[in-house]
Amino acid sequence: DAGVIQSPRHEVTEMGQEVTLRCKPISGHDYLFWYRQTMMRGLELLIYFNNNVPIDDSGMPEDRFSAKMPNASFSTLKIQPSEPRDSAVYFCASSNKPGLGIYTFGSGTRLTVV
Amino acid sequence: AQSVAQPEDQVNVAEGNPLTVKCTYSVSGNPYLFWYVQYPNRGLQFLLKYITGDNLVKGSYGFEAEFNKSQTSFHLKKPSALVSDSALYFCAVRDRGTGFQKLVFGTGTRLLVSP
């Protein structure tokens, strides 16, 4: 298995533009998590899905952020409109044993909003 | 809420020396504790977990961690550090909310192993 695949690896966009981050989880993993990593706030859980259904989105910063999982092999995190404070590394992780704390993370998308 | 604290932003150790990366936890109920490692420009990788049983748990790459209930600690250790161990290390705890499926991570500790 190729692991959790995220795209793009790097994204630079102008303030106000829409940004879409993509994630392909490991086949057979029924949980998918989106995390954001910044120097100031560390790793924050934004939202997670179980069997394509959003379970907890309490970490989503505001209405500018939205996430979808249309099928078991694909998820998107969208920011519209983007702001400079959204600059961070966004990680996607998947798991089939979340209760055991075993996640597989993707390599992340480094987002820079200028 | 469940939480973990990593008191050191950075730990410096010479290659061949033992290393310890500290973590303390605050939980209600039995703690489920974890260590992850992040190499530059990579995602986090699972190292080891403590759920129950022996207080000394062994993980990947020669790492181990010691669970201490009285001190509410879960320190990561390795007997002999390698330069390639230089990375960012995260302690994590399983959160009680929404069916125990979420991990809450500490702020991370950067380990720097010098040759």
PDB file of N, CA, C and O in Angstrom, chain A residues 12-82:
ATOM      1  N   VAL A  12       0.768  27.600  -2.500  1.00  0.00           N
ATOM      2  CA  VAL A  12       0.890  29.021  -2.194  1.00  0.00           C
ATOM      3  C   VAL A  12      -0.268  29.724  -2.892  1.00  0.00           C
ATOM      4  O   VAL A  12      -0.462  29.553  -4.098  1.00  0.00           O
ATOM      5  N   THR A  13      -1.020  30.496  -2.137  1.00  0.00           N
ATOM      6  CA  THR A  13      -2.178  31.150  -2.710  1.00  0.00           C
ATOM      7  C   THR A  13      -2.314  32.554  -2.139  1.00  0.00           C
ATOM      8  O   THR A  13      -1.726  32.877  -1.090  1.00  0.00           O
ATOM      9  N   GLU A  14      -3.082  33.350  -2.820  1.00  0.00           N
ATOM     10  CA  GLU A  14      -3.303  34.711  -2.345  1.00  0.00           C
ATOM     11  C   GLU A  14      -4.525  34.765  -1.434  1.00  0.00           C
ATOM     12  O   GLU A  14      -5.493  34.001  -1.615  1.00  0.00           O
ATOM     13  N   MET A  15      -4.457  35.652  -0.503  1.00  0.00           N
ATOM     14  CA  MET A  15      -5.571  35.846   0.420  1.00  0.00           C
ATOM     15  C   MET A  15      -6.866  36.040  -0.361  1.00  0.00           C
ATOM     16  O   MET A  15      -6.903  36.769  -1.358  1.00  0.00           O
ATOM     17  N   GLY A  16      -7.903  35.375   0.092  1.00  0.00           N
ATOM     18  CA  GLY A  16      -9.202  35.489  -0.544  1.00  0.00           C
ATOM     19  C   GLY A  16      -9.501  34.385  -1.536  1.00  0.00           C
ATOM     20  O   GLY A  16     -10.668  34.192  -1.915  1.00  0.00           O
ATOM     21  N   GLN A  17      -8.483  33.649  -1.941  1.00  0.00           N
ATOM     22  CA  GLN A  17      -8.687  32.575  -2.903  1.00  0.00           C
ATOM     23  C   GLN A  17      -9.184  31.320  -2.199  1.00  0.00           C
ATOM     24  O   GLN A  17      -8.986  31.119  -0.993  1.00  0.00           O
ATOM     25  N   GLU A  18      -9.810  30.462  -2.961  1.00  0.00           N
ATOM     26  CA  GLU A  18     -10.254  29.167  -2.454  1.00  0.00           C
ATOM     27  C   GLU A  18      -9.116  28.160  -2.557  1.00  0.00           C
ATOM     28  O   GLU A  18      -8.378  28.141  -3.556  1.00  0.00           O
ATOM     29  N   VAL A  19      -8.978  27.363  -1.529  1.00  0.00           N
ATOM     30  CA  VAL A  19      -7.935  26.331  -1.493  1.00  0.00           C
ATOM     31  C   VAL A  19      -8.593  24.987  -1.218  1.00  0.00           C
ATOM     32  O   VAL A  19      -9.445  24.884  -0.320  1.00  0.00           O
ATOM     33  N   THR A  20      -8.196  23.975  -1.957  1.00  0.00           N
ATOM     34  CA  THR A  20      -8.700  22.620  -1.728  1.00  0.00           C
ATOM     35  C   THR A  20      -7.546  21.667  -1.529  1.00  0.00           C
ATOM     36  O   THR A  20      -6.674  21.547  -2.381  1.00  0.00           O
ATOM     37  N   LEU A  21      -7.558  21.009  -0.391  1.00  0.00           N
ATOM     38  CA  LEU A  21      -6.555  20.002  -0.066  1.00  0.00           C
ATOM     39  C   LEU A  21      -7.193  18.627  -0.211  1.00  0.00           C
ATOM     40  O   LEU A  21      -8.367  18.447   0.150  1.00  0.00           O
ATOM     41  N   ARG A  22      -6.407  17.674  -0.673  1.00  0.00           N
ATOM     42  CA  ARG A  22      -6.953  16.361  -0.984  1.00  0.00           C
ATOM     43  C   ARG A  22      -6.247  15.252  -0.223  1.00  0.00           C
ATOM     44  O   ARG A  22      -5.050  15.361   0.080  1.00  0.00           O
ATOM     45  N   CYS A  23      -6.985  14.188   0.022  1.00  0.00           N
ATOM     46  CA  CYS A  23      -6.434  13.070   0.782  1.00  0.00           C
ATOM     47  C   CYS A  23      -7.020  11.756   0.301  1.00  0.00           C
ATOM     48  O   CYS A  23      -8.245  11.638   0.126  1.00  0.00           O
ATOM     49  N   LYS A  24      -6.145  10.797   0.122  1.00  0.00           N
ATOM     50  CA  LYS A  24      -6.573   9.425  -0.184  1.00  0.00           C
ATOM     51  C   LYS A  24      -6.123   8.534   0.969  1.00  0.00           C
ATOM     52  O   LYS A  24      -4.911   8.348   1.177  1.00  0.00           O
ATOM     53  N   PRO A  25      -7.051   8.002   1.743  1.00  0.00           N
ATOM     54  CA  PRO A  25      -6.651   7.173   2.889  1.00  0.00           C
ATOM     55  C   PRO A  25      -6.197   5.789   2.446  1.00  0.00           C
ATOM     56  O   PRO A  25      -6.342   5.417   1.280  1.00  0.00           O
ATOM     57  N   ILE A  26      -5.692   5.034   3.384  1.00  0.00           N
ATOM     58  CA  ILE A  26      -5.326   3.653   3.119  1.00  0.00           C
ATOM     59  C   ILE A  26      -6.593   2.832   2.921  1.00  0.00           C
ATOM     60  O   ILE A  26      -7.568   2.992   3.677  1.00  0.00           O
ATOM     61  N   SER A  27      -6.559   1.993   1.915  1.00  0.00           N
ATOM     62  CA  SER A  27      -7.720   1.157   1.630  1.00  0.00           C
ATOM     63  C   SER A  27      -8.047   0.283   2.834  1.00  0.00           C
ATOM     64  O   SER A  27      -7.166  -0.357   3.421  1.00  0.00           O
ATOM     65  N   GLY A  28      -9.331   0.282   3.200  1.00  0.00           N
ATOM     66  CA  GLY A  28      -9.759  -0.524   4.338  1.00  0.00           C
ATOM     67  C   GLY A  28      -9.809   0.236   5.644  1.00  0.00           C
ATOM     68  O   GLY A  28     -10.364  -0.251   6.637  1.00  0.00           O
ATOM     69  N   HIS A  29      -9.203   1.410   5.677  1.00  0.00           N
ATOM     70  CA  HIS A  29      -9.287   2.241   6.883  1.00  0.00           C
ATOM     71  C   HIS A  29     -10.611   2.996   6.855  1.00  0.00           C
ATOM     72  O   HIS A  29     -10.879   3.750   5.921  1.00  0.00           O
ATOM     73  N   ASP A  30     -11.404   2.837   7.916  1.00  0.00           N
ATOM     74  CA  ASP A  30     -12.723   3.453   7.909  1.00  0.00           C
ATOM     75  C   ASP A  30     -12.799   4.757   8.695  1.00  0.00           C
ATOM     76  O   ASP A  30     -13.873   5.335   8.839  1.00  0.00           O
ATOM     77  N   TYR A  31     -11.649   5.197   9.212  1.00  0.00           N
ATOM     78  CA  TYR A  31     -11.604   6.490   9.894  1.00  0.00           C
ATOM     79  C   TYR A  31     -10.607   7.394   9.164  1.00  0.00           C
ATOM     80  O   TYR A  31      -9.511   6.947   8.793  1.00  0.00           O
ATOM     81  N   LEU A  32     -10.988   8.655   9.029  1.00  0.00           N
ATOM     82  CA  LEU A  32     -10.108   9.628   8.402  1.00  0.00           C
ATOM     83  C   LEU A  32     -10.112  10.900   9.240  1.00  0.00           C
ATOM     84  O   LEU A  32     -11.178  11.371   9.645  1.00  0.00           O
ATOM     85  N   PHE A  33      -8.916  11.418   9.477  1.00  0.00           N
ATOM     86  CA  PHE A  33      -8.741  12.580  10.346  1.00  0.00           C
ATOM     87  C   PHE A  33      -8.025  13.682   9.571  1.00  0.00           C
ATOM     88  O   PHE A  33      -7.071  13.414   8.836  1.00  0.00           O
ATOM     89  N   TRP A  34      -8.401  14.931   9.813  1.00  0.00           N
ATOM     90  CA  TRP A  34      -7.673  16.100   9.308  1.00  0.00           C
ATOM     91  C   TRP A  34      -7.100  16.864  10.501  1.00  0.00           C
ATOM     92  O   TRP A  34      -7.833  17.257  11.408  1.00  0.00           O
ATOM     93  N   TYR A  35      -5.778  17.066  10.472  1.00  0.00           N
ATOM     94  CA  TYR A  35      -5.088  17.829  11.496  1.00  0.00           C
ATOM     95  C   TYR A  35      -4.409  19.033  10.861  1.00  0.00           C
ATOM     96  O   TYR A  35      -4.041  19.013   9.686  1.00  0.00           O
ATOM     97  N   ARG A  36      -4.206  20.068  11.668  1.00  0.00           N
ATOM     98  CA  ARG A  36      -3.457  21.239  11.247  1.00  0.00           C
ATOM     99  C   ARG A  36      -2.294  21.412  12.217  1.00  0.00           C
ATOM    100  O   ARG A  36      -2.480  21.310  13.441  1.00  0.00           O
ATOM    101  N   GLN A  37      -1.122  21.699  11.674  1.00  0.00           N
ATOM    102  CA  GLN A  37       0.064  21.879  12.511  1.00  0.00           C
ATOM    103  C   GLN A  37       0.644  23.267  12.302  1.00  0.00           C
ATOM    104  O   GLN A  37       0.978  23.657  11.186  1.00  0.00           O
ATOM    105  N   THR A  38       0.769  24.019  13.377  1.00  0.00           N
ATOM    106  CA  THR A  38       1.430  25.321  13.359  1.00  0.00           C
ATOM    107  C   THR A  38       2.401  25.390  14.521  1.00  0.00           C
ATOM    108  O   THR A  38       2.295  24.639  15.496  1.00  0.00           O
ATOM    109  N   MET A  39       3.344  26.304  14.418  1.00  0.00           N
ATOM    110  CA  MET A  39       4.305  26.468  15.503  1.00  0.00           C
ATOM    111  C   MET A  39       3.604  26.918  16.778  1.00  0.00           C
ATOM    112  O   MET A  39       3.929  26.481  17.875  1.00  0.00           O
ATOM    113  N   MET A  40       2.635  27.800  16.617  1.00  0.00           N
ATOM    114  CA  MET A  40       2.010  28.395  17.789  1.00  0.00           C
ATOM    115  C   MET A  40       1.052  27.424  18.486  1.00  0.00           C
ATOM    116  O   MET A  40       0.974  27.402  19.714  1.00  0.00           O
ATOM    117  N   ARG A  41       0.337  26.634  17.733  1.00  0.00           N
ATOM    118  CA  ARG A  41      -0.761  25.828  18.301  1.00  0.00           C
ATOM    119  C   ARG A  41      -0.503  24.329  18.251  1.00  0.00           C
ATOM    120  O   ARG A  41      -1.326  23.544  18.736  1.00  0.00           O
ATOM    121  N   GLY A  42       0.617  23.935  17.653  1.00  0.00           N
ATOM    122  CA  GLY A  42       0.922  22.509  17.576  1.00  0.00           C
ATOM    123  C   GLY A  42      -0.027  21.793  16.631  1.00  0.00           C
ATOM    124  O   GLY A  42      -0.475  22.354  15.641  1.00  0.00           O
ATOM    125  N   LEU A  43      -0.360  20.549  16.974  1.00  0.00           N
ATOM    126  CA  LEU A  43      -1.247  19.726  16.162  1.00  0.00           C
ATOM    127  C   LEU A  43      -2.673  19.850  16.664  1.00  0.00           C
ATOM    128  O   LEU A  43      -2.961  19.524  17.809  1.00  0.00           O
ATOM    129  N   GLU A  44      -3.549  20.280  15.797  1.00  0.00           N
ATOM    130  CA  GLU A  44      -4.955  20.430  16.162  1.00  0.00           C
ATOM    131  C   GLU A  44      -5.804  19.527  15.273  1.00  0.00           C
ATOM    132  O   GLU A  44      -5.653  19.564  14.048  1.00  0.00           O
ATOM    133  N   LEU A  45      -6.711  18.796  15.888  1.00  0.00           N
ATOM    134  CA  LEU A  45      -7.657  18.002  15.118  1.00  0.00           C
ATOM    135  C   LEU A  45      -8.761  18.911  14.607  1.00  0.00           C
ATOM    136  O   LEU A  45      -9.416  19.601  15.380  1.00  0.00           O
ATOM    137  N   LEU A  46      -8.969  18.898  13.307  1.00  0.00           N
ATOM    138  CA  LEU A  46     -10.008  19.746  12.716  1.00  0.00           C
ATOM    139  C   LEU A  46     -11.339  19.001  12.629  1.00  0.00           C
ATOM    140  O   LEU A  46     -12.373  19.509  13.053  1.00  0.00           O
ATOM    141  N   ILE A  47     -11.292  17.799  12.065  1.00  0.00           N
ATOM    142  CA  ILE A  47     -12.502  17.029  11.832  1.00  0.00           C
ATOM    143  C   ILE A  47     -12.115  15.585  11.612  1.00  0.00           C
ATOM    144  O   ILE A  47     -10.988  15.291  11.209  1.00  0.00           O
ATOM    145  N   TYR A  48     -13.053  14.657  11.914  1.00  0.00           N
ATOM    146  CA  TYR A  48     -12.793  13.297  11.497  1.00  0.00           C
ATOM    147  C   TYR A  48     -14.076  12.615  11.017  1.00  0.00           C
ATOM    148  O   TYR A  48     -15.191  13.009  11.388  1.00  0.00           O
ATOM    149  N   PHE A  49     -13.870  11.623  10.192  1.00  0.00           N
ATOM    150  CA  PHE A  49     -14.951  10.877   9.544  1.00  0.00           C
ATOM    151  C   PHE A  49     -14.872   9.406   9.943  1.00  0.00           C
ATOM    152  O   PHE A  49     -13.784   8.868  10.167  1.00  0.00           O
ATOM    153  N   ASN A  50     -16.021   8.781   9.976  1.00  0.00           N
ATOM    154  CA  ASN A  50     -16.112   7.335  10.106  1.00  0.00           C
ATOM    155  C   ASN A  50     -17.056   6.840   9.018  1.00  0.00           C
ATOM    156  O   ASN A  50     -18.205   7.301   8.948  1.00  0.00           O
ATOM    157  N   ASN A  51     -16.565   5.922   8.205  1.00  0.00           N
ATOM    158  CA  ASN A  51     -17.361   5.425   7.082  1.00  0.00           C
ATOM    159  C   ASN A  51     -17.954   6.573   6.266  1.00  0.00           C
ATOM    160  O   ASN A  51     -19.153   6.575   5.935  1.00  0.00           O
ATOM    161  N   ASN A  52     -17.119   7.560   5.996  1.00  0.00           N
ATOM    162  CA  ASN A  52     -17.440   8.705   5.136  1.00  0.00           C
ATOM    163  C   ASN A  52     -18.357   9.725   5.789  1.00  0.00           C
ATOM    164  O   ASN A  52     -18.716  10.724   5.158  1.00  0.00           O
ATOM    165  N   VAL A  53     -18.754   9.499   7.026  1.00  0.00           N
ATOM    166  CA  VAL A  53     -19.668  10.409   7.713  1.00  0.00           C
ATOM    167  C   VAL A  53     -18.883  11.264   8.707  1.00  0.00           C
ATOM    168  O   VAL A  53     -18.129  10.715   9.509  1.00  0.00           O
ATOM    169  N   PRO A  54     -19.062  12.593   8.686  1.00  0.00           N
ATOM    170  CA  PRO A  54     -18.368  13.426   9.671  1.00  0.00           C
ATOM    171  C   PRO A  54     -18.888  13.144  11.078  1.00  0.00           C
ATOM    172  O   PRO A  54     -20.101  13.184  11.303  1.00  0.00           O
ATOM    173  N   ILE A  55     -17.988  12.860  11.985  1.00  0.00           N
ATOM    174  CA  ILE A  55     -18.369  12.511  13.352  1.00  0.00           C
ATOM    175  C   ILE A  55     -18.166  13.694  14.300  1.00  0.00           C
ATOM    176  O   ILE A  55     -18.993  13.957  15.160  1.00  0.00           O
ATOM    177  N   ASP A  56     -17.066  14.380  14.148  1.00  0.00           N
ATOM    178  CA  ASP A  56     -16.752  15.479  15.060  1.00  0.00           C
ATOM    179  C   ASP A  56     -16.026  16.563  14.281  1.00  0.00           C
ATOM    180  O   ASP A  56     -14.916  16.354  13.810  1.00  0.00           O
ATOM    181  N   ASP A  57     -16.684  17.699  14.127  1.00  0.00           N
ATOM    182  CA  ASP A  57     -16.061  18.820  13.427  1.00  0.00           C
ATOM    183  C   ASP A  57     -15.841  19.995  14.371  1.00  0.00           C
ATOM    184  O   ASP A  57     -15.726  21.142  13.922  1.00  0.00           O
ATOM    185  N   SER A  58     -15.764  19.711  15.634  1.00  0.00           N
ATOM    186  CA  SER A  58     -15.651  20.786  16.622  1.00  0.00           C
ATOM    187  C   SER A  58     -14.334  21.547  16.516  1.00  0.00           C
ATOM    188  O   SER A  58     -14.218  22.657  17.023  1.00  0.00           O
ATOM    189  N   GLY A  59     -13.364  20.980  15.844  1.00  0.00           N
ATOM    190  CA  GLY A  59     -12.083  21.650  15.689  1.00  0.00           C
ATOM    191  C   GLY A  59     -11.982  22.533  14.462  1.00  0.00           C
ATOM    192  O   GLY A  59     -10.983  23.244  14.284  1.00  0.00           O
ATOM    193  N   MET A  60     -12.987  22.513  13.636  1.00  0.00           N
ATOM    194  CA  MET A  60     -12.965  23.365  12.439  1.00  0.00           C
ATOM    195  C   MET A  60     -13.034  24.820  12.885  1.00  0.00           C
ATOM    196  O   MET A  60     -13.961  25.223  13.597  1.00  0.00           O
ATOM    197  N   PRO A  61     -12.063  25.626  12.456  1.00  0.00           N
ATOM    198  CA  PRO A  61     -11.929  26.982  13.008  1.00  0.00           C
ATOM    199  C   PRO A  61     -13.155  27.865  12.792  1.00  0.00           C
ATOM    200  O   PRO A  61     -13.575  28.558  13.683  1.00  0.00           O
ATOM    201  N   GLU A  62     -13.711  27.840  11.639  1.00  0.00           N
ATOM    202  CA  GLU A  62     -14.833  28.721  11.333  1.00  0.00           C
ATOM    203  C   GLU A  62     -15.471  28.277  10.031  1.00  0.00           C
ATOM    204  O   GLU A  62     -15.044  27.304   9.420  1.00  0.00           O
ATOM    205  N   ASP A  63     -16.497  29.013   9.642  1.00  0.00           N
ATOM    206  CA  ASP A  63     -17.270  28.595   8.474  1.00  0.00           C
ATOM    207  C   ASP A  63     -16.474  28.626   7.176  1.00  0.00           C
ATOM    208  O   ASP A  63     -16.917  28.050   6.179  1.00  0.00           O
ATOM    209  N   ARG A  64     -15.338  29.242   7.186  1.00  0.00           N
ATOM    210  CA  ARG A  64     -14.533  29.271   5.959  1.00  0.00           C
ATOM    211  C   ARG A  64     -13.971  27.895   5.642  1.00  0.00           C
ATOM    212  O   ARG A  64     -13.559  27.625   4.527  1.00  0.00           O
ATOM    213  N   PHE A  65     -13.958  27.023   6.646  1.00  0.00           N
ATOM    214  CA  PHE A  65     -13.415  25.667   6.474  1.00  0.00           C
ATOM    215  C   PHE A  65     -14.562  24.682   6.278  1.00  0.00           C
ATOM    216  O   PHE A  65     -15.563  24.722   7.000  1.00  0.00           O
ATOM    217  N   SER A  66     -14.370  23.796   5.316  1.00  0.00           N
ATOM    218  CA  SER A  66     -15.334  22.716   5.123  1.00  0.00           C
ATOM    219  C   SER A  66     -14.592  21.463   4.678  1.00  0.00           C
ATOM    220  O   SER A  66     -13.538  21.553   4.052  1.00  0.00           O
ATOM    221  N   ALA A  67     -15.124  20.310   5.034  1.00  0.00           N
ATOM    222  CA  ALA A  67     -14.515  19.040   4.653  1.00  0.00           C
ATOM    223  C   ALA A  67     -15.581  18.079   4.186  1.00  0.00           C
ATOM    224  O   ALA A  67     -16.705  18.088   4.706  1.00  0.00           O
ATOM    225  N   LYS A  68     -15.199  17.269   3.216  1.00  0.00           N
ATOM    226  CA  LYS A  68     -16.123  16.282   2.679  1.00  0.00           C
ATOM    227  C   LYS A  68     -15.398  14.962   2.486  1.00  0.00           C
ATOM    228  O   LYS A  68     -14.168  14.908   2.337  1.00  0.00           O
ATOM    229  N   MET A  69     -16.176  13.913   2.473  1.00  0.00           N
ATOM    230  CA  MET A  69     -15.647  12.595   2.151  1.00  0.00           C
ATOM    231  C   MET A  69     -16.692  11.889   1.299  1.00  0.00           C
ATOM    232  O   MET A  69     -17.552  11.165   1.827  1.00  0.00           O
ATOM    233  N   PRO A  70     -16.685  12.110   0.008  1.00  0.00           N
ATOM    234  CA  PRO A  70     -17.722  11.572  -0.872  1.00  0.00           C
ATOM    235  C   PRO A  70     -17.679  10.056  -1.016  1.00  0.00           C
ATOM    236  O   PRO A  70     -18.713   9.444  -1.335  1.00  0.00           O
ATOM    237  N   ASN A  71     -16.513   9.463  -0.766  1.00  0.00           N
ATOM    238  CA  ASN A  71     -16.409   8.005  -0.807  1.00  0.00           C
ATOM    239  C   ASN A  71     -15.258   7.559   0.075  1.00  0.00           C
ATOM    240  O   ASN A  71     -14.527   8.389   0.627  1.00  0.00           O
ATOM    241  N   ALA A  72     -15.087   6.261   0.177  1.00  0.00           N
ATOM    242  CA  ALA A  72     -14.121   5.705   1.132  1.00  0.00           C
ATOM    243  C   ALA A  72     -12.673   5.980   0.743  1.00  0.00           C
ATOM    244  O   ALA A  72     -11.767   5.762   1.549  1.00  0.00           O
ATOM    245  N   SER A  73     -12.440   6.451  -0.469  1.00  0.00           N
ATOM    246  CA  SER A  73     -11.060   6.606  -0.913  1.00  0.00           C
ATOM    247  C   SER A  73     -10.670   8.057  -1.171  1.00  0.00           C
ATOM    248  O   SER A  73      -9.605   8.317  -1.736  1.00  0.00           O
ATOM    249  N   PHE A  74     -11.496   9.001  -0.714  1.00  0.00           N
ATOM    250  CA  PHE A  74     -11.180  10.385  -1.054  1.00  0.00           C
ATOM    251  C   PHE A  74     -11.829  11.349  -0.072  1.00  0.00           C
ATOM    252  O   PHE A  74     -13.005  11.224   0.267  1.00  0.00           O
ATOM    253  N   SER A  75     -11.031  12.346   0.335  1.00  0.00           N
ATOM    254  CA  SER A  75     -11.560  13.396   1.187  1.00  0.00           C
ATOM    255  C   SER A  75     -10.932  14.721   0.773  1.00  0.00           C
ATOM    256  O   SER A  75      -9.806  14.761   0.274  1.00  0.00           O
ATOM    257  N   THR A  76     -11.664  15.794   0.979  1.00  0.00           N
ATOM    258  CA  THR A  76     -11.155  17.130   0.699  1.00  0.00           C
ATOM    259  C   THR A  76     -11.368  18.038   1.907  1.00  0.00           C
ATOM    260  O   THR A  76     -12.322  17.879   2.678  1.00  0.00           O
ATOM    261  N   LEU A  77     -10.449  18.966   2.058  1.00  0.00           N
ATOM    262  CA  LEU A  77     -10.566  20.046   3.028  1.00  0.00           C
ATOM    263  C   LEU A  77     -10.481  21.343   2.243  1.00  0.00           C
ATOM    264  O   LEU A  77      -9.498  21.577   1.539  1.00  0.00           O
ATOM    265  N   LYS A  78     -11.515  22.147   2.363  1.00  0.00           N
ATOM    266  CA  LYS A  78     -11.589  23.360   1.571  1.00  0.00           C
ATOM    267  C   LYS A  78     -11.584  24.574   2.481  1.00  0.00           C
ATOM    268  O   LYS A  78     -12.231  24.586   3.542  1.00  0.00           O
ATOM    269  N   ILE A  79     -10.865  25.591   2.049  1.00  0.00           N
ATOM    270  CA  ILE A  79     -10.843  26.867   2.767  1.00  0.00           C
ATOM    271  C   ILE A  79     -11.270  27.941   1.772  1.00  0.00           C
ATOM    272  O   ILE A  79     -10.661  28.111   0.717  1.00  0.00           O
ATOM    273  N   GLN A  80     -12.340  28.649   2.113  1.00  0.00           N
ATOM    274  CA  GLN A  80     -12.868  29.665   1.227  1.00  0.00           C
ATOM    275  C   GLN A  80     -13.576  30.748   2.032  1.00  0.00           C
ATOM    276  O   GLN A  80     -14.584  30.452   2.669  1.00  0.00           O
ATOM    277  N   PRO A  81     -13.086  31.998   2.016  1.00  0.00           N
ATOM    278  CA  PRO A  81     -11.839  32.448   1.420  1.00  0.00           C
ATOM    279  C   PRO A  81     -10.649  32.196   2.352  1.00  0.00           C
ATOM    280  O   PRO A  81     -10.811  32.173   3.564  1.00  0.00           O
ATOM    281  N   SER A  82      -9.497  32.038   1.778  1.00  0.00           N
ATOM    282  CA  SER A  82      -8.308  31.787   2.593  1.00  0.00           C
ATOM    283  C   SER A  82      -7.766  33.094   3.169  1.00  0.00           C
ATOM    284  O   SER A  82      -7.967  34.181   2.601  1.00  0.00           O
TER     285      SER A  82
END
